[in-house]
Amino acid sequence: MSATIIDGKAFAASLRERVGAVAADFARAAGRQAGLTVVLVGEDAASSVYVRSKERASIAANIAGTVHRLPATTTQDELLALVATLNADPAVDGILVQLPLPKQIDSHAIIAAIDPDKDVDGFHPVNAGRLASGLPGFVPCTPLGCLMLLKDRLGSLSGLEAVVVGRSNIVGKPMAQLLLAESCTVTIAHSRTRDLAATVGRSDIVVAAVGVPELVRGAWIKPGATVIDVGINRVTLADGTSKLVGDVAFEEAADVAGAITPVPGGVGPMTIAVLLRNTLVSAYRREGLALDESAL
Ligand code: NAD
């Protein structure tokens, strides 16, 4: 293995520490803590784990973390009413409705009902538009975390060839917008891309957000490229045990790449750290207090 391993776990821990210190400053200046409210509908096991981690991480970072746990039978109107209450609550700086939602609820309608200035997940169409237009707003946490890792590793990204594999609204598309804003030449690859190997092969930056275990092979990677693996896939091994793998064949890619994120311990820990960062940014903006957002 020749690649440098990008330690997202350590980066995320230091980001959470910075956020915690600035959140304490905020509480002193504003006379209240920044507040993040998470809404969980139903009992999806993975979602429950994510929500508990978000609650714990908020509290550890001096942010008031509140969770509303609603039954799986909640109607769309009931959830819309809760979102309206949270929009109007001055102590709430960030609202996050955990996805996926039960099938009787249209997640687009719920996201669209969140005040865009409290949409710390960055999923509201207004925030997607702001990102595409280069206006201040909120950027989805996972791609913003990927960008932080890339800039920490590479400094300026200007002029680099970048490929984003995957075109979801929560990872692929905002990732491509962020790289474009950094003056990369960006290709978005997806399930209909004809020659994924060649597209990856000309890229200095590869971001894989697909959800297919080890799709991106080491032989495709340009020597020295920086590889960011967003995928989290649980696979069952021959002996019946299971393990997490990314969307990139790690061992192969690590022989060719200049730097690569591992799974787990790469992109994964960045998401919650950036969520806390976005919540604190929201709190400063809503109170009209000055903050150097680029330092966070
Ligand atoms: P998604 O299913 O919404 O989108 C997957 C994308 O991959 C689609 O745009 C599709 O076109 C593309 N795709 C599918 N098969 C392909 C193929 N064979 N070749 C090229 N492209 C292909 O997924 P998502 O929500 O963007 O998540 C992607 C992965 O990232 C998943 O493994 C998910 O678990 C992981 N994820 C991790 C985090 C985190 O680390 N915190 C956050 C979000 C998602």
Short mmCIF file of C-alpha atoms and ligand atoms in Angstrom, two decimals:
data_model
loop_
_atom_site.label_atom_id
_atom_site.label_comp_id
_atom_site.label_asym_id
_atom_site.label_seq_id
_atom_site.Cartn_x
_atom_site.Cartn_y
_atom_site.Cartn_z
CA MET A 1 0.00 0.00 0.00
CA SER A 2 1.48 3.36 -1.02
CA ALA A 3 -1.40 5.78 -0.45
CA THR A 4 -1.66 8.06 2.56
CA ILE A 5 -4.72 7.12 4.61
CA ILE A 6 -7.00 10.12 5.15
CA ASP A 7 -8.06 9.89 8.80
CA GLY A 8 -11.62 11.20 8.79
CA LYS A 9 -12.17 10.03 12.35
CA ALA A 10 -9.36 12.26 13.66
CA PHE A 11 -10.39 15.17 11.42
CA ALA A 12 -14.00 14.90 12.61
CA ALA A 13 -12.90 14.76 16.27
CA SER A 14 -10.90 17.98 15.86
CA LEU A 15 -13.82 19.66 14.04
CA ARG A 16 -16.19 18.65 16.86
CA GLU A 17 -13.72 20.11 19.37
CA ARG A 18 -13.53 23.43 17.47
CA VAL A 19 -17.32 23.54 17.23
CA GLY A 20 -17.63 22.81 20.95
CA ALA A 21 -15.32 25.71 21.86
CA VAL A 22 -17.10 28.16 19.53
CA ALA A 23 -20.50 26.90 20.74
CA ALA A 24 -19.46 27.78 24.31
CA ASP A 25 -18.53 31.31 23.08
CA PHE A 26 -21.93 31.50 21.38
CA ALA A 27 -23.78 30.54 24.56
CA ARG A 28 -21.94 33.27 26.50
CA ALA A 29 -22.64 35.91 23.83
CA ALA A 30 -26.26 34.97 23.11
CA GLY A 31 -27.35 33.94 26.61
CA ARG A 32 -28.56 30.60 25.28
CA GLN A 33 -27.11 27.47 23.66
CA ALA A 34 -27.37 26.81 19.95
CA GLY A 35 -30.20 24.29 19.43
CA LEU A 36 -30.52 21.29 17.12
CA THR A 37 -33.83 19.43 16.93
CA VAL A 38 -33.95 16.02 15.30
CA VAL A 39 -37.26 14.40 14.35
CA LEU A 40 -37.41 10.61 14.10
CA VAL A 41 -40.57 8.96 12.77
CA GLY A 42 -40.88 5.21 13.35
CA GLU A 43 -38.41 2.67 14.68
CA ASP A 44 -35.99 2.02 11.81
CA ALA A 45 -32.99 0.50 13.61
CA ALA A 46 -30.26 2.31 11.63
CA SER A 47 -32.09 5.66 11.91
CA SER A 48 -32.47 5.22 15.69
CA VAL A 49 -28.71 4.67 16.01
CA TYR A 50 -27.93 7.77 13.87
CA VAL A 51 -30.34 9.91 15.87
CA ARG A 52 -28.88 8.81 19.21
CA SER A 53 -25.36 9.62 17.94
CA LYS A 54 -26.52 13.06 16.79
CA GLU A 55 -28.11 13.74 20.19
CA ARG A 56 -24.98 12.67 22.10
CA ALA A 57 -22.60 14.57 19.79
CA SER A 58 -24.68 17.78 20.14
CA ILE A 59 -24.56 17.68 23.90
CA ALA A 60 -20.80 16.98 23.89
CA ALA A 61 -20.32 20.04 21.64
CA ASN A 62 -22.26 22.45 23.92
CA ILE A 63 -25.27 22.41 21.61
CA ALA A 64 -28.76 21.72 23.00
CA GLY A 65 -29.83 18.52 21.25
CA THR A 66 -33.53 17.66 21.30
CA VAL A 67 -35.13 14.60 19.72
CA HIS A 68 -38.82 14.21 18.87
CA ARG A 69 -39.61 10.51 18.52
CA LEU A 70 -42.92 10.00 16.71
CA PRO A 71 -44.77 6.73 16.02
CA ALA A 72 -44.54 5.06 12.59
CA THR A 73 -48.26 5.81 12.10
CA THR A 74 -47.68 9.61 12.17
CA THR A 75 -49.54 11.36 9.34
CA GLN A 76 -48.02 13.89 6.97
CA ASP A 77 -50.21 16.65 8.47
CA GLU A 78 -49.04 15.81 11.98
CA LEU A 79 -45.40 15.99 10.90
CA LEU A 80 -46.01 19.25 9.00
CA ALA A 81 -47.57 20.71 12.16
CA LEU A 82 -44.48 19.77 14.20
CA VAL A 83 -42.17 21.30 11.55
CA ALA A 84 -44.23 24.54 11.68
CA THR A 85 -43.85 24.65 15.48
CA LEU A 86 -40.08 24.14 15.22
CA ASN A 87 -39.81 26.79 12.48
CA ALA A 88 -41.45 29.28 14.86
CA ASP A 89 -39.39 28.31 17.95
CA PRO A 90 -36.58 30.85 18.49
CA ALA A 91 -34.50 28.33 20.50
CA VAL A 92 -34.28 25.99 17.47
CA ASP A 93 -31.43 26.84 15.08
CA GLY A 94 -31.36 23.56 13.19
CA ILE A 95 -34.13 21.15 12.20
CA LEU A 96 -33.30 17.70 10.89
CA VAL A 97 -35.99 15.23 9.89
CA GLN A 98 -34.32 11.82 9.77
CA LEU A 99 -34.84 10.00 6.45
CA PRO A 100 -36.24 7.65 5.30
CA LEU A 101 -39.79 8.51 6.38
CA PRO A 102 -42.68 5.99 6.48
CA LYS A 103 -44.39 5.63 3.11
CA GLN A 104 -47.54 7.60 4.01
CA ILE A 105 -45.33 10.73 4.25
CA ASP A 106 -43.92 12.57 1.22
CA SER A 107 -40.36 13.44 2.24
CA HIS A 108 -40.13 16.21 -0.40
CA ALA A 109 -43.15 17.96 1.15
CA ILE A 110 -41.60 17.75 4.62
CA ILE A 111 -38.19 19.04 3.51
CA ALA A 112 -39.87 21.89 1.62
CA ALA A 113 -41.77 22.87 4.79
CA ILE A 114 -38.59 23.36 6.86
CA ASP A 115 -37.47 27.00 7.16
CA PRO A 116 -34.46 27.07 4.74
CA ASP A 117 -32.54 29.11 7.34
CA LYS A 118 -32.91 26.22 9.84
CA ASP A 119 -32.29 23.49 7.24
CA VAL A 120 -28.91 22.40 8.60
CA ASP A 121 -29.06 19.24 6.46
CA GLY A 122 -29.03 21.47 3.36
CA PHE A 123 -31.73 19.40 1.61
CA HIS A 124 -34.29 22.20 1.03
CA PRO A 125 -34.57 23.16 -2.67
CA VAL A 126 -33.78 26.77 -1.69
CA ASN A 127 -30.46 25.63 -0.23
CA ALA A 128 -29.74 23.45 -3.28
CA GLY A 129 -30.38 26.56 -5.41
CA ARG A 130 -28.19 28.73 -3.19
CA LEU A 131 -25.35 26.21 -3.50
CA ALA A 132 -25.71 26.10 -7.29
CA SER A 133 -25.80 29.92 -7.42
CA GLY A 134 -22.82 30.49 -5.10
CA LEU A 135 -24.99 32.11 -2.40
CA PRO A 136 -24.62 31.50 1.35
CA GLY A 137 -26.97 28.82 2.65
CA PHE A 138 -26.54 25.34 4.08
CA VAL A 139 -24.64 22.58 2.28
CA PRO A 140 -25.47 18.89 2.90
CA CYS A 141 -23.21 17.54 5.63
CA THR A 142 -21.64 14.50 3.95
CA PRO A 143 -20.39 16.26 0.79
CA LEU A 144 -19.22 19.29 2.80
CA GLY A 145 -17.27 16.87 5.00
CA CYS A 146 -15.71 15.30 1.88
CA LEU A 147 -14.68 18.75 0.64
CA MET A 148 -13.05 19.54 4.00
CA LEU A 149 -11.00 16.33 3.78
CA LEU A 150 -9.99 17.12 0.18
CA LYS A 151 -8.91 20.68 0.97
CA ASP A 152 -7.02 19.51 4.05
CA ARG A 153 -5.11 17.05 1.88
CA LEU A 154 -4.66 19.03 -1.34
CA GLY A 155 -4.97 22.74 -0.46
CA SER A 156 -6.21 24.38 -3.66
CA LEU A 157 -8.32 22.13 -5.90
CA SER A 158 -8.32 24.64 -8.76
CA GLY A 159 -8.00 23.10 -12.22
CA LEU A 160 -8.04 19.48 -11.02
CA GLU A 161 -10.10 16.85 -12.87
CA ALA A 162 -12.73 15.46 -10.48
CA VAL A 163 -15.27 12.69 -10.90
CA VAL A 164 -18.24 12.16 -8.61
CA VAL A 165 -19.71 8.69 -9.01
CA GLY A 166 -23.39 8.91 -7.99
CA ARG A 167 -25.97 11.65 -8.57
CA SER A 168 -28.15 11.60 -5.46
CA ASN A 169 -29.56 14.86 -4.08
CA ILE A 170 -27.90 14.30 -0.73
CA VAL A 171 -24.36 13.38 -1.83
CA GLY A 172 -23.52 13.25 -5.55
CA LYS A 173 -25.13 16.46 -6.86
CA PRO A 174 -24.07 18.77 -4.00
CA MET A 175 -20.57 17.22 -4.08
CA ALA A 176 -20.28 18.10 -7.77
CA GLN A 177 -21.44 21.68 -7.06
CA LEU A 178 -18.87 22.07 -4.29
CA LEU A 179 -16.05 20.83 -6.52
CA LEU A 180 -17.19 23.15 -9.32
CA ALA A 181 -17.13 26.07 -6.87
CA GLU A 182 -13.50 25.09 -6.10
CA SER A 183 -12.76 25.39 -9.86
CA CYS A 184 -12.37 21.67 -10.55
CA THR A 185 -13.32 20.28 -13.94
CA VAL A 186 -16.17 18.06 -12.79
CA THR A 187 -17.71 14.93 -14.26
CA ILE A 188 -20.77 13.34 -12.67
CA ALA A 189 -20.89 9.60 -13.38
CA HIS A 190 -23.92 7.43 -12.62
CA SER A 191 -25.58 4.13 -13.38
CA ARG A 192 -25.91 4.95 -17.12
CA THR A 193 -22.31 6.13 -17.58
CA ARG A 194 -20.86 4.16 -20.51
CA ASP A 195 -17.20 3.85 -19.55
CA LEU A 196 -16.85 4.39 -15.80
CA ALA A 197 -13.29 2.98 -15.74
CA ALA A 198 -12.05 5.56 -18.29
CA THR A 199 -13.90 8.42 -16.56
CA VAL A 200 -12.34 7.52 -13.21
CA GLY A 201 -8.97 6.96 -14.89
CA ARG A 202 -8.55 10.58 -15.97
CA SER A 203 -9.49 12.04 -12.59
CA ASP A 204 -7.20 13.59 -9.98
CA ILE A 205 -10.07 13.42 -7.46
CA VAL A 206 -12.50 10.49 -7.22
CA VAL A 207 -15.55 10.73 -4.94
CA ALA A 208 -17.53 7.48 -4.89
CA ALA A 209 -21.12 7.73 -3.54
CA VAL A 210 -22.88 4.78 -5.11
CA GLY A 211 -23.87 2.15 -2.56
CA VAL A 212 -22.34 -0.75 -4.55
CA PRO A 213 -19.63 -2.63 -2.61
CA GLU A 214 -16.13 -2.16 -4.12
CA LEU A 215 -17.46 -0.99 -7.51
CA VAL A 216 -14.47 1.25 -8.21
CA ARG A 217 -11.43 -0.92 -8.91
CA GLY A 218 -7.80 -0.11 -8.17
CA ALA A 219 -6.84 -0.55 -11.84
CA TRP A 220 -9.16 2.35 -12.78
CA ILE A 221 -7.47 4.88 -10.49
CA LYS A 222 -5.02 7.42 -11.90
CA PRO A 223 -1.68 7.04 -10.05
CA GLY A 224 -1.46 9.61 -7.25
CA ALA A 225 -5.19 10.48 -7.31
CA THR A 226 -7.06 11.38 -4.12
CA VAL A 227 -9.93 8.97 -3.46
CA ILE A 228 -12.87 9.78 -1.19
CA ASP A 229 -15.11 6.78 -0.50
CA VAL A 230 -18.58 7.74 0.75
CA GLY A 231 -20.07 4.25 0.44
CA ILE A 232 -21.06 2.28 3.53
CA ASN A 233 -22.02 -1.28 2.56
CA ARG A 234 -22.37 -4.26 4.87
CA VAL A 235 -21.23 -7.45 3.15
CA THR A 236 -21.42 -11.04 4.38
CA LEU A 237 -18.14 -12.98 4.29
CA ALA A 238 -17.71 -16.68 3.44
CA ASP A 239 -17.53 -17.59 7.16
CA GLY A 240 -20.94 -15.98 7.77
CA THR A 241 -19.58 -12.88 9.56
CA SER A 242 -20.10 -9.46 8.06
CA LYS A 243 -18.01 -6.30 7.60
CA LEU A 244 -18.36 -2.78 6.26
CA VAL A 245 -16.82 -1.96 2.90
CA GLY A 246 -16.92 1.14 0.75
CA ASP A 247 -17.72 1.71 -2.92
CA VAL A 248 -13.98 1.48 -3.70
CA ALA A 249 -11.89 -1.73 -3.62
CA PHE A 250 -9.69 -0.33 -0.85
CA GLU A 251 -6.63 -2.61 -0.95
CA GLU A 252 -6.28 -2.33 -4.73
CA ALA A 253 -6.90 1.42 -4.81
CA ALA A 254 -4.50 2.10 -1.94
CA ASP A 255 -1.66 0.65 -4.10
CA VAL A 256 -2.24 3.30 -6.79
CA ALA A 257 -3.83 6.36 -5.17
CA GLY A 258 -1.91 9.20 -3.53
CA ALA A 259 -4.41 9.31 -0.67
CA ILE A 260 -7.60 7.46 0.21
CA THR A 261 -10.28 7.42 2.90
CA PRO A 262 -10.86 4.08 4.65
CA VAL A 263 -14.31 2.58 5.39
CA PRO A 264 -15.06 2.80 8.26
CA GLY A 265 -13.17 5.79 9.69
CA GLY A 266 -13.09 8.03 6.61
CA VAL A 267 -16.09 10.05 5.46
CA GLY A 268 -18.57 8.48 7.91
CA PRO A 269 -17.53 10.40 11.06
CA MET A 270 -17.50 13.71 9.16
CA THR A 271 -21.28 13.86 8.67
CA ILE A 272 -22.26 14.47 12.31
CA ALA A 273 -19.32 16.84 12.87
CA VAL A 274 -20.47 18.97 9.91
CA LEU A 275 -24.08 18.84 11.15
CA LEU A 276 -22.93 20.39 14.44
CA ARG A 277 -20.91 22.95 12.49
CA ASN A 278 -23.93 23.89 10.36
CA THR A 279 -26.13 24.21 13.47
CA LEU A 280 -23.65 26.57 15.08
CA VAL A 281 -23.35 28.62 11.87
CA SER A 282 -27.17 28.87 11.84
CA ALA A 283 -27.23 30.03 15.46
CA TYR A 284 -24.68 32.80 14.76
CA ARG A 285 -26.58 33.93 11.66
CA ARG A 286 -29.95 33.93 13.41
CA GLU A 287 -28.61 35.99 16.34
CA GLY A 288 -26.81 38.38 13.97
CA LEU A 289 -23.47 37.65 15.70
CA ALA A 290 -20.18 37.73 13.75
CA LEU A 291 -18.46 34.40 12.98
CA ASP A 292 -15.62 33.51 10.61
CA GLU A 293 -17.47 30.55 9.05
CA SER A 294 -14.47 29.54 6.94
CA ALA A 295 -12.46 28.89 10.15
CA LEU A 296 -14.90 26.23 11.29
P1 NAD B 1 -28.38 6.68 -3.80
O1 NAD B 1 -28.81 5.26 -3.87
O2 NAD B 1 -29.38 7.76 -3.55
O3 NAD B 1 -27.59 7.06 -5.12
C1 NAD B 1 -26.66 6.17 -5.68
C2 NAD B 1 -26.16 6.74 -6.99
O4 NAD B 1 -25.23 5.81 -7.53
C3 NAD B 1 -27.25 6.93 -8.04
O5 NAD B 1 -27.18 8.28 -8.50
C4 NAD B 1 -26.89 5.97 -9.17
O6 NAD B 1 -27.02 6.55 -10.47
C5 NAD B 1 -25.43 5.68 -8.91
N1 NAD B 1 -25.11 4.29 -9.32
C6 NAD B 1 -25.76 3.16 -8.96
N2 NAD B 1 -25.15 2.09 -9.53
C7 NAD B 1 -24.14 2.56 -10.26
C8 NAD B 1 -23.15 1.97 -11.05
N3 NAD B 1 -23.11 0.64 -11.24
N4 NAD B 1 -22.24 2.76 -11.66
C9 NAD B 1 -22.25 4.10 -11.47
N5 NAD B 1 -23.16 4.73 -10.70
C10 NAD B 1 -24.09 3.97 -10.10
O7 NAD B 1 -27.23 6.69 -2.68
P2 NAD B 1 -26.66 7.86 -1.73
O8 NAD B 1 -27.67 8.22 -0.71
O9 NAD B 1 -26.01 8.93 -2.53
O10 NAD B 1 -25.51 7.03 -0.95
C11 NAD B 1 -24.44 6.43 -1.64
C12 NAD B 1 -23.57 5.66 -0.66
O11 NAD B 1 -23.06 6.54 0.31
C13 NAD B 1 -24.33 4.58 0.13
O12 NAD B 1 -23.45 3.48 0.36
C14 NAD B 1 -24.64 5.26 1.44
O13 NAD B 1 -24.76 4.34 2.51
C15 NAD B 1 -23.42 6.12 1.61
N6 NAD B 1 -23.65 7.33 2.43
C16 NAD B 1 -22.78 7.56 3.45
C17 NAD B 1 -22.94 8.68 4.23
C18 NAD B 1 -21.94 8.93 5.33
O14 NAD B 1 -20.84 8.50 5.27
N7 NAD B 1 -22.25 9.63 6.37
C19 NAD B 1 -23.96 9.60 4.00
C20 NAD B 1 -24.82 9.36 2.91
C21 NAD B 1 -24.64 8.22 2.13
#
